[in-house]
Structure formats: structure tokens, C-alpha cells
Amino acid sequence: MATSFMCQLNILTGLRVGWCSFSFLLTLLGVSGNSVILWAGYKNQIKLDKISTTLVGHLALSDWLMSVFVLFPIFLNSAFNKLIMGYTGCYVAVFVEYITLTTTFLFIPGLCTSKLGTILFPFKARLWTKKHALILVGIIWIIGIVFLGPMVFIIFTEQPTVLLDETRAFLSCKISFD
């Protein structure tokens, strides 16, 4: 019986070490890669049309936020096997995760539509300005926040519980409405 328990403990510890390494690598790649894209966009080194450049920059910003506010806390929680940032950190991670996932899902079709418009209407595409791109980006961020609005209202009125999933090799936060 004790041997079985020790075997399970060793497997769980091995999984935790693997998960910590994986989540740290994801965080490192996400922050560094998206920082390079943001810097290149800031220095006007990305040679695309104005709308695509703006969409790529904001997609990188969304992914950077996901790396910093979601992946890094998962790494910390898994490495120390407890909530380092507390329950407030869990709430922030869930909020940022929902906003960034929604905006990422909207930026990618926006980028594809922009490229399709450039191919189908090459002469009209030259008239598209940075202002058009910023309007499109603003609409996408607003949609991401509006989709999150009902959840924020429910969380602050219902006071849900934060569940910690400790059955796997890492701690994850889930918001539950009982």
C-alpha cells in the first residue's frame, strides 16, 4: 500500500516538474516573441499594409497579456504548489484570459479579411488608413470586453468561489457559481 502511494507521489512530482518547465518555456517564448513583434511594429519594421500591421501588433499585445497574466501565474502556482497571487490573482487571470482569448479569436479573422480585401480590391486597399485600422482594432477590443461584461457583473454580485484543481500536476483556478 505504501509503495503504491509513493509511486503515485513520484509520478505526480515528475508531472509537476515537467509542467513547470513547460509553462515556464511557454511564458518565456510568449513574452519574448510578442515583445519582439511589438517592438518591430513600434519601430515600423513590419512591412505589411496599415491594417494588417495594426492587427498583428494588437494580436501580439493580446498574446503578451495572456503570457504575463495567465501563463506566468500558472507557472508560479505549479512551481510552489500554492496560490502565489491569492484569490484576487485567480480572478485577474480569469478576466484577462477571457478578454485575450476573445480578442485573439477576433483578430485572426480580421487579419484574414484584411488580406482578402487587399487581394480582391488592391486599389481600394491603398486608400485604407491607420485610422481605419484603429477603428477596427477598437471595435474588436470593445467586443472582447463586452462579452466579458456579464461575467464581471455576476462575479461581483454573486461572489462565486474559486476552485483549485489539484488533481493534476498543476494548480488551476476555476470560478464556480453554486
mmCIF file of N, CA, C and O in Angstrom, residues 61-146:
data_model
loop_
_atom_site.group_PDB
_atom_site.id
_atom_site.type_symbol
_atom_site.label_atom_id
_atom_site.label_comp_id
_atom_site.label_asym_id
_atom_site.label_seq_id
_atom_site.Cartn_x
_atom_site.Cartn_y
_atom_site.Cartn_z
ATOM 1 N N LEU A 61 -0.046 42.031 -28.707
ATOM 2 C CA LEU A 61 -0.351 42.595 -27.392
ATOM 3 C C LEU A 61 -1.286 41.668 -26.612
ATOM 4 O O LEU A 61 -1.069 41.413 -25.420
ATOM 5 N N SER A 62 -2.295 41.142 -27.277
ATOM 6 C CA SER A 62 -3.230 40.227 -26.627
ATOM 7 C C SER A 62 -2.506 38.962 -26.155
ATOM 8 O O SER A 62 -2.712 38.499 -25.025
ATOM 9 N N ASP A 63 -1.641 38.420 -26.990
ATOM 10 C CA ASP A 63 -0.889 37.225 -26.603
ATOM 11 C C ASP A 63 0.126 37.527 -25.504
ATOM 12 O O ASP A 63 0.385 36.684 -24.642
ATOM 13 N N TRP A 64 0.706 38.704 -25.512
ATOM 14 C CA TRP A 64 1.635 39.107 -24.459
ATOM 15 C C TRP A 64 0.912 39.183 -23.114
ATOM 16 O O TRP A 64 1.423 38.718 -22.101
ATOM 17 N N LEU A 65 -0.291 39.775 -23.120
ATOM 18 C CA LEU A 65 -1.088 39.835 -21.894
ATOM 19 C C LEU A 65 -1.430 38.433 -21.387
ATOM 20 O O LEU A 65 -1.397 38.178 -20.182
ATOM 21 N N MET A 66 -1.741 37.531 -22.309
ATOM 22 C CA MET A 66 -2.031 36.149 -21.924
ATOM 23 C C MET A 66 -0.802 35.508 -21.283
ATOM 24 O O MET A 66 -0.914 34.817 -20.265
ATOM 25 N N SER A 67 0.378 35.752 -21.844
ATOM 26 C CA SER A 67 1.600 35.162 -21.294
ATOM 27 C C SER A 67 1.903 35.686 -19.900
ATOM 28 O O SER A 67 2.274 34.925 -19.008
ATOM 29 N N VAL A 68 1.733 36.984 -19.697
ATOM 30 C CA VAL A 68 2.097 37.599 -18.418
ATOM 31 C C VAL A 68 1.059 37.329 -17.333
ATOM 32 O O VAL A 68 1.414 36.976 -16.209
ATOM 33 N N PHE A 69 -0.209 37.471 -17.649
ATOM 34 C CA PHE A 69 -1.252 37.403 -16.625
ATOM 35 C C PHE A 69 -1.915 36.041 -16.477
ATOM 36 O O PHE A 69 -2.669 35.836 -15.534
ATOM 37 N N VAL A 70 -1.673 35.111 -17.404
ATOM 38 C CA VAL A 70 -2.287 33.788 -17.284
ATOM 39 C C VAL A 70 -1.214 32.696 -17.179
ATOM 40 O O VAL A 70 -1.213 31.917 -16.227
ATOM 41 N N LEU A 71 -0.307 32.635 -18.141
ATOM 42 C CA LEU A 71 0.694 31.562 -18.133
ATOM 43 C C LEU A 71 1.697 31.700 -16.991
ATOM 44 O O LEU A 71 2.070 30.699 -16.375
ATOM 45 N N PHE A 72 2.151 32.907 -16.712
ATOM 46 C CA PHE A 72 3.129 33.087 -15.638
ATOM 47 C C PHE A 72 2.550 32.739 -14.265
ATOM 48 O O PHE A 72 3.207 32.039 -13.488
ATOM 49 N N PRO A 73 1.325 33.158 -13.929
ATOM 50 C CA PRO A 73 0.751 32.694 -12.651
ATOM 51 C C PRO A 73 0.560 31.182 -12.589
ATOM 52 O O PRO A 73 0.729 30.585 -11.524
ATOM 53 N N ILE A 74 0.228 30.547 -13.713
ATOM 54 C CA ILE A 74 0.120 29.083 -13.710
ATOM 55 C C ILE A 74 1.476 28.474 -13.376
ATOM 56 O O ILE A 74 1.573 27.522 -12.600
ATOM 57 N N PHE A 75 2.544 29.039 -13.958
ATOM 58 C CA PHE A 75 3.894 28.553 -13.654
ATOM 59 C C PHE A 75 4.213 28.732 -12.174
ATOM 60 O O PHE A 75 4.701 27.805 -11.518
ATOM 61 N N LEU A 76 3.925 29.915 -11.628
ATOM 62 C CA LEU A 76 4.224 30.171 -10.213
ATOM 63 C C LEU A 76 3.428 29.249 -9.297
ATOM 64 O O LEU A 76 3.973 28.688 -8.345
ATOM 65 N N ASN A 77 2.137 29.109 -9.591
ATOM 66 C CA ASN A 77 1.301 28.245 -8.759
ATOM 67 C C ASN A 77 1.780 26.798 -8.806
ATOM 68 O O ASN A 77 1.781 26.105 -7.787
ATOM 69 N N SER A 78 2.180 26.341 -9.969
ATOM 70 C CA SER A 78 2.650 24.964 -10.095
ATOM 71 C C SER A 78 4.008 24.778 -9.440
ATOM 72 O O SER A 78 4.266 23.741 -8.822
ATOM 73 N N ALA A 79 4.877 25.763 -9.568
ATOM 74 C CA ALA A 79 6.220 25.631 -9.003
ATOM 75 C C ALA A 79 6.185 25.597 -7.483
ATOM 76 O O ALA A 79 6.919 24.829 -6.864
ATOM 77 N N PHE A 80 5.326 26.408 -6.877
ATOM 78 C CA PHE A 80 5.284 26.489 -5.417
ATOM 79 C C PHE A 80 4.143 25.686 -4.808
ATOM 80 O O PHE A 80 3.988 25.649 -3.589
ATOM 81 N N ASN A 81 3.304 25.078 -5.668
ATOM 82 C CA ASN A 81 2.184 24.246 -5.245
ATOM 83 C C ASN A 81 1.224 24.972 -4.305
ATOM 84 O O ASN A 81 0.687 24.396 -3.377
ATOM 85 N N LYS A 82 1.064 26.253 -4.522
ATOM 86 C CA LYS A 82 0.060 27.033 -3.794
ATOM 87 C C LYS A 82 -0.232 28.289 -4.607
ATOM 88 O O LYS A 82 0.474 28.605 -5.555
ATOM 89 N N LEU A 83 -1.290 28.972 -4.220
ATOM 90 C CA LEU A 83 -1.652 30.205 -4.919
ATOM 91 C C LEU A 83 -0.706 31.324 -4.486
ATOM 92 O O LEU A 83 -0.809 31.835 -3.374
ATOM 93 N N ILE A 84 0.196 31.699 -5.342
ATOM 94 C CA ILE A 84 1.160 32.749 -5.019
ATOM 95 C C ILE A 84 0.473 34.114 -5.016
ATOM 96 O O ILE A 84 0.719 34.949 -4.150
ATOM 97 N N MET A 85 -0.410 34.342 -5.973
ATOM 98 C CA MET A 85 -1.064 35.647 -6.103
ATOM 99 C C MET A 85 -2.409 35.695 -5.411
ATOM 100 O O MET A 85 -3.124 36.682 -5.520
ATOM 101 N N GLY A 86 -2.798 34.646 -4.735
ATOM 102 C CA GLY A 86 -4.045 34.630 -3.987
ATOM 103 C C GLY A 86 -5.269 34.517 -4.874
ATOM 104 O O GLY A 86 -5.182 34.321 -6.083
ATOM 105 N N TYR A 87 -6.416 34.645 -4.240
ATOM 106 C CA TYR A 87 -7.668 34.537 -4.981
ATOM 107 C C TYR A 87 -7.886 35.712 -5.917
ATOM 108 O O TYR A 87 -8.472 35.557 -6.982
ATOM 109 N N THR A 88 -7.397 36.879 -5.558
ATOM 110 C CA THR A 88 -7.504 38.033 -6.446
ATOM 111 C C THR A 88 -6.729 37.773 -7.727
ATOM 112 O O THR A 88 -7.189 38.120 -8.818
ATOM 113 N N GLY A 89 -5.566 37.155 -7.609
ATOM 114 C CA GLY A 89 -4.787 36.798 -8.787
ATOM 115 C C GLY A 89 -5.526 35.828 -9.691
ATOM 116 O O GLY A 89 -5.426 35.894 -10.913
ATOM 117 N N CYS A 90 -6.290 34.911 -9.072
ATOM 118 C CA CYS A 90 -7.101 33.987 -9.866
ATOM 119 C C CYS A 90 -8.175 34.737 -10.644
ATOM 120 O O CYS A 90 -8.407 34.468 -11.822
ATOM 121 N N TYR A 91 -8.849 35.668 -9.976
ATOM 122 C CA TYR A 91 -9.866 36.458 -10.660
ATOM 123 C C TYR A 91 -9.266 37.242 -11.821
ATOM 124 O O TYR A 91 -9.811 37.262 -12.929
ATOM 125 N N VAL A 92 -8.128 37.886 -11.583
ATOM 126 C CA VAL A 92 -7.479 38.676 -12.634
ATOM 127 C C VAL A 92 -7.076 37.765 -13.790
ATOM 128 O O VAL A 92 -7.273 38.112 -14.964
ATOM 129 N N ALA A 93 -6.518 36.606 -13.478
ATOM 130 C CA ALA A 93 -6.097 35.679 -14.534
ATOM 131 C C ALA A 93 -7.286 35.227 -15.380
ATOM 132 O O ALA A 93 -7.190 35.162 -16.612
ATOM 133 N N VAL A 94 -8.404 34.941 -14.739
ATOM 134 C CA VAL A 94 -9.592 34.513 -15.480
ATOM 135 C C VAL A 94 -10.119 35.653 -16.346
ATOM 136 O O VAL A 94 -10.465 35.451 -17.517
ATOM 137 N N PHE A 95 -10.183 36.871 -15.810
ATOM 138 C CA PHE A 95 -10.644 38.021 -16.596
ATOM 139 C C PHE A 95 -9.763 38.241 -17.814
ATOM 140 O O PHE A 95 -10.249 38.383 -18.938
ATOM 141 N N VAL A 96 -8.455 38.275 -17.597
ATOM 142 C CA VAL A 96 -7.528 38.530 -18.703
ATOM 143 C C VAL A 96 -7.588 37.387 -19.710
ATOM 144 O O VAL A 96 -7.532 37.620 -20.922
ATOM 145 N N GLU A 97 -7.724 36.171 -19.216
ATOM 146 C CA GLU A 97 -7.812 35.027 -20.131
ATOM 147 C C GLU A 97 -9.017 35.157 -21.048
ATOM 148 O O GLU A 97 -8.909 34.965 -22.262
ATOM 149 N N TYR A 98 -10.180 35.493 -20.500
ATOM 150 C CA TYR A 98 -11.380 35.614 -21.331
ATOM 151 C C TYR A 98 -11.268 36.766 -22.318
ATOM 152 O O TYR A 98 -11.649 36.622 -23.481
ATOM 153 N N ILE A 99 -10.744 37.896 -21.884
ATOM 154 C CA ILE A 99 -10.610 39.039 -22.791
ATOM 155 C C ILE A 99 -9.631 38.715 -23.915
ATOM 156 O O ILE A 99 -9.920 38.944 -25.091
ATOM 157 N N THR A 100 -8.466 38.172 -23.558
ATOM 158 C CA THR A 100 -7.461 37.926 -24.586
ATOM 159 C C THR A 100 -7.861 36.801 -25.537
ATOM 160 O O THR A 100 -7.561 36.874 -26.731
ATOM 161 N N LEU A 101 -8.534 35.780 -25.032
ATOM 162 C CA LEU A 101 -8.993 34.727 -25.935
ATOM 163 C C LEU A 101 -10.032 35.252 -26.913
ATOM 164 O O LEU A 101 -9.983 34.948 -28.109
ATOM 165 N N THR A 102 -10.970 36.056 -26.427
ATOM 166 C CA THR A 102 -11.989 36.618 -27.311
ATOM 167 C C THR A 102 -11.361 37.526 -28.359
ATOM 168 O O THR A 102 -11.681 37.420 -29.550
ATOM 169 N N THR A 103 -10.462 38.399 -27.935
ATOM 170 C CA THR A 103 -9.857 39.306 -28.903
ATOM 171 C C THR A 103 -8.946 38.564 -29.881
ATOM 172 O O THR A 103 -8.925 38.901 -31.067
ATOM 173 N N THR A 104 -8.239 37.556 -29.419
ATOM 174 C CA THR A 104 -7.403 36.773 -30.331
ATOM 175 C C THR A 104 -8.258 36.083 -31.381
ATOM 176 O O THR A 104 -7.912 36.075 -32.573
ATOM 177 N N PHE A 105 -9.391 35.516 -30.947
ATOM 178 C CA PHE A 105 -10.285 34.864 -31.893
ATOM 179 C C PHE A 105 -10.869 35.852 -32.895
ATOM 180 O O PHE A 105 -11.242 35.462 -33.993
ATOM 181 N N LEU A 106 -10.954 37.116 -32.541
ATOM 182 C CA LEU A 106 -11.480 38.121 -33.466
ATOM 183 C C LEU A 106 -10.386 38.768 -34.313
ATOM 184 O O LEU A 106 -10.648 39.175 -35.446
ATOM 185 N N PHE A 107 -9.169 38.892 -33.776
ATOM 186 C CA PHE A 107 -8.075 39.487 -34.555
ATOM 187 C C PHE A 107 -7.676 38.602 -35.732
ATOM 188 O O PHE A 107 -7.350 39.109 -36.804
ATOM 189 N N ILE A 108 -7.685 37.297 -35.547
ATOM 190 C CA ILE A 108 -7.247 36.403 -36.622
ATOM 191 C C ILE A 108 -8.190 36.466 -37.834
ATOM 192 O O ILE A 108 -7.721 36.647 -38.959
ATOM 193 N N PRO A 109 -9.521 36.367 -37.660
ATOM 194 C CA PRO A 109 -10.385 36.563 -38.846
ATOM 195 C C PRO A 109 -10.291 37.977 -39.409
ATOM 196 O O PRO A 109 -10.403 38.172 -40.619
ATOM 197 N N GLY A 110 -10.074 38.971 -38.534
ATOM 198 C CA GLY A 110 -9.893 40.336 -39.036
ATOM 199 C C GLY A 110 -8.668 40.447 -39.921
ATOM 200 O O GLY A 110 -8.690 41.109 -40.966
ATOM 201 N N LEU A 111 -7.600 39.788 -39.525
ATOM 202 C CA LEU A 111 -6.376 39.782 -40.324
ATOM 203 C C LEU A 111 -6.598 39.063 -41.648
ATOM 204 O O LEU A 111 -6.171 39.542 -42.710
ATOM 205 N N CYS A 112 -7.288 37.932 -41.604
ATOM 206 C CA CYS A 112 -7.584 37.192 -42.843
ATOM 207 C C CYS A 112 -8.474 38.011 -43.774
ATOM 208 O O CYS A 112 -8.255 38.045 -44.994
ATOM 209 N N THR A 113 -9.474 38.674 -43.213
ATOM 210 C CA THR A 113 -10.365 39.507 -44.017
ATOM 211 C C THR A 113 -9.607 40.680 -44.612
ATOM 212 O O THR A 113 -9.836 41.068 -45.769
ATOM 213 N N SER A 114 -8.702 41.252 -43.851
ATOM 214 C CA SER A 114 -7.873 42.352 -44.356
ATOM 215 C C SER A 114 -7.030 41.902 -45.542
ATOM 216 O O SER A 114 -6.926 42.601 -46.552
ATOM 217 N N LYS A 115 -6.412 40.743 -45.437
ATOM 218 C CA LYS A 115 -5.589 40.230 -46.538
ATOM 219 C C LYS A 115 -6.454 39.897 -47.756
ATOM 220 O O LYS A 115 -6.059 40.150 -48.888
ATOM 221 N N LEU A 116 -7.643 39.333 -47.516
ATOM 222 C CA LEU A 116 -8.553 39.033 -48.612
ATOM 223 C C LEU A 116 -8.987 40.318 -49.308
ATOM 224 O O LEU A 116 -9.038 40.385 -50.543
ATOM 225 N N GLY A 117 -9.290 41.347 -48.528
ATOM 226 C CA GLY A 117 -9.657 42.638 -49.113
ATOM 227 C C GLY A 117 -8.527 43.245 -49.931
ATOM 228 O O GLY A 117 -8.757 43.868 -50.975
ATOM 229 N N THR A 118 -7.304 43.048 -49.475
ATOM 230 C CA THR A 118 -6.151 43.552 -50.217
ATOM 231 C C THR A 118 -5.999 42.817 -51.545
ATOM 232 O O THR A 118 -5.633 43.422 -52.555
ATOM 233 N N ILE A 119 -6.299 41.521 -51.549
ATOM 234 C CA ILE A 119 -6.180 40.745 -52.791
ATOM 235 C C ILE A 119 -7.318 41.063 -53.747
ATOM 236 O O ILE A 119 -7.105 41.257 -54.946
ATOM 237 N N LEU A 120 -8.546 41.143 -53.226
ATOM 238 C CA LEU A 120 -9.706 41.369 -54.086
ATOM 239 C C LEU A 120 -9.826 42.818 -54.566
ATOM 240 O O LEU A 120 -10.288 43.063 -55.683
ATOM 241 N N PHE A 121 -9.452 43.756 -53.718
ATOM 242 C CA PHE A 121 -9.578 45.175 -54.051
ATOM 243 C C PHE A 121 -8.235 45.883 -53.856
ATOM 244 O O PHE A 121 -8.084 46.682 -52.934
ATOM 245 N N PRO A 122 -7.262 45.611 -54.726
ATOM 246 C CA PRO A 122 -5.922 46.171 -54.488
ATOM 247 C C PRO A 122 -5.875 47.695 -54.543
ATOM 248 O O PRO A 122 -5.076 48.309 -53.837
ATOM 249 N N PHE A 123 -6.708 48.313 -55.366
ATOM 250 C CA PHE A 123 -6.658 49.773 -55.465
ATOM 251 C C PHE A 123 -7.375 50.443 -54.300
ATOM 252 O O PHE A 123 -6.959 51.492 -53.835
ATOM 253 N N LYS A 124 -8.453 49.825 -53.816
ATOM 254 C CA LYS A 124 -9.146 50.360 -52.637
ATOM 255 C C LYS A 124 -8.302 50.188 -51.382
ATOM 256 O O LYS A 124 -8.353 51.006 -50.472
ATOM 257 N N ALA A 125 -7.544 49.100 -51.329
ATOM 258 C CA ALA A 125 -6.736 48.817 -50.146
ATOM 259 C C ALA A 125 -5.681 49.898 -49.914
ATOM 260 O O ALA A 125 -5.280 50.149 -48.786
ATOM 261 N N ARG A 126 -5.245 50.543 -50.973
ATOM 262 C CA ARG A 126 -4.256 51.618 -50.816
ATOM 263 C C ARG A 126 -4.848 52.844 -50.139
ATOM 264 O O ARG A 126 -4.120 53.668 -49.594
ATOM 265 N N LEU A 127 -6.173 52.969 -50.169
ATOM 266 C CA LEU A 127 -6.834 54.118 -49.544
ATOM 267 C C LEU A 127 -7.105 53.888 -48.059
ATOM 268 O O LEU A 127 -7.455 54.828 -47.347
ATOM 269 N N TRP A 128 -6.985 52.643 -47.598
ATOM 270 C CA TRP A 128 -7.222 52.348 -46.194
ATOM 271 C C TRP A 128 -6.105 52.966 -45.354
ATOM 272 O O TRP A 128 -4.928 52.823 -45.654
ATOM 273 N N THR A 129 -6.491 53.642 -44.304
ATOM 274 C CA THR A 129 -5.513 54.377 -43.496
ATOM 275 C C THR A 129 -5.354 53.740 -42.116
ATOM 276 O O THR A 129 -6.059 52.797 -41.760
ATOM 277 N N LYS A 130 -4.450 54.303 -41.361
ATOM 278 C CA LYS A 130 -4.226 53.855 -39.983
ATOM 279 C C LYS A 130 -5.486 54.092 -39.147
ATOM 280 O O LYS A 130 -5.780 53.338 -38.225
ATOM 281 N N LYS A 131 -6.238 55.137 -39.490
ATOM 282 C CA LYS A 131 -7.474 55.433 -38.768
ATOM 283 C C LYS A 131 -8.486 54.289 -38.934
ATOM 284 O O LYS A 131 -9.136 53.885 -37.965
ATOM 285 N N HIS A 132 -8.601 53.754 -40.155
ATOM 286 C CA HIS A 132 -9.487 52.609 -40.372
ATOM 287 C C HIS A 132 -9.045 51.412 -39.532
ATOM 288 O O HIS A 132 -9.874 50.707 -38.966
ATOM 289 N N ALA A 133 -7.741 51.211 -39.474
ATOM 290 C CA ALA A 133 -7.204 50.092 -38.686
ATOM 291 C C ALA A 133 -7.500 50.270 -37.204
ATOM 292 O O ALA A 133 -7.889 49.314 -36.525
ATOM 293 N N LEU A 134 -7.322 51.471 -36.688
ATOM 294 C CA LEU A 134 -7.571 51.716 -35.265
ATOM 295 C C LEU A 134 -9.048 51.588 -34.915
ATOM 296 O O LEU A 134 -9.394 51.134 -33.820
ATOM 297 N N ILE A 135 -9.918 51.966 -35.832
ATOM 298 C CA ILE A 135 -11.359 51.778 -35.605
ATOM 299 C C ILE A 135 -11.681 50.287 -35.516
ATOM 300 O O ILE A 135 -12.400 49.841 -34.622
ATOM 301 N N LEU A 136 -11.130 49.492 -36.437
ATOM 302 C CA LEU A 136 -11.356 48.052 -36.416
ATOM 303 C C LEU A 136 -10.808 47.418 -35.138
ATOM 304 O O LEU A 136 -11.477 46.612 -34.491
ATOM 305 N N VAL A 137 -9.605 47.815 -34.736
ATOM 306 C CA VAL A 137 -8.994 47.288 -33.520
ATOM 307 C C VAL A 137 -9.813 47.692 -32.292
ATOM 308 O O VAL A 137 -10.044 46.883 -31.389
ATOM 309 N N GLY A 138 -10.265 48.927 -32.254
ATOM 310 C CA GLY A 138 -11.095 49.390 -31.139
ATOM 311 C C GLY A 138 -12.381 48.592 -31.020
ATOM 312 O O GLY A 138 -12.796 48.211 -29.920
ATOM 313 N N ILE A 139 -13.005 48.307 -32.161
ATOM 314 C CA ILE A 139 -14.233 47.515 -32.155
ATOM 315 C C ILE A 139 -13.955 46.109 -31.613
ATOM 316 O O ILE A 139 -14.730 45.571 -30.809
ATOM 317 N N ILE A 140 -12.837 45.522 -32.011
ATOM 318 C CA ILE A 140 -12.503 44.174 -31.549
ATOM 319 C C ILE A 140 -12.260 44.159 -30.044
ATOM 320 O O ILE A 140 -12.763 43.287 -29.328
ATOM 321 N N TRP A 141 -11.512 45.134 -29.511
ATOM 322 C CA TRP A 141 -11.271 45.182 -28.060
ATOM 323 C C TRP A 141 -12.582 45.436 -27.306
ATOM 324 O O TRP A 141 -12.807 44.847 -26.244
ATOM 325 N N ILE A 142 -13.442 46.291 -27.842
ATOM 326 C CA ILE A 142 -14.727 46.558 -27.182
ATOM 327 C C ILE A 142 -15.592 45.302 -27.160
ATOM 328 O O ILE A 142 -16.214 44.990 -26.135
ATOM 329 N N ILE A 143 -15.623 44.556 -28.268
ATOM 330 C CA ILE A 143 -16.389 43.307 -28.298
ATOM 331 C C ILE A 143 -15.842 42.331 -27.257
ATOM 332 O O ILE A 143 -16.597 41.667 -26.539
ATOM 333 N N GLY A 144 -14.509 42.242 -27.137
ATOM 334 C CA GLY A 144 -13.908 41.359 -26.139
ATOM 335 C C GLY A 144 -14.301 41.737 -24.729
ATOM 336 O O GLY A 144 -14.592 40.871 -23.897
ATOM 337 N N ILE A 145 -14.348 43.021 -24.449
ATOM 338 C CA ILE A 145 -14.723 43.480 -23.108
ATOM 339 C C ILE A 145 -16.223 43.335 -22.876
ATOM 340 O O ILE A 145 -16.657 42.954 -21.787
ATOM 341 N N VAL A 146 -17.032 43.597 -23.906
ATOM 342 C CA VAL A 146 -18.488 43.476 -23.767
ATOM 343 C C VAL A 146 -18.882 42.021 -23.518
ATOM 344 O O VAL A 146 -19.770 41.739 -22.708
#
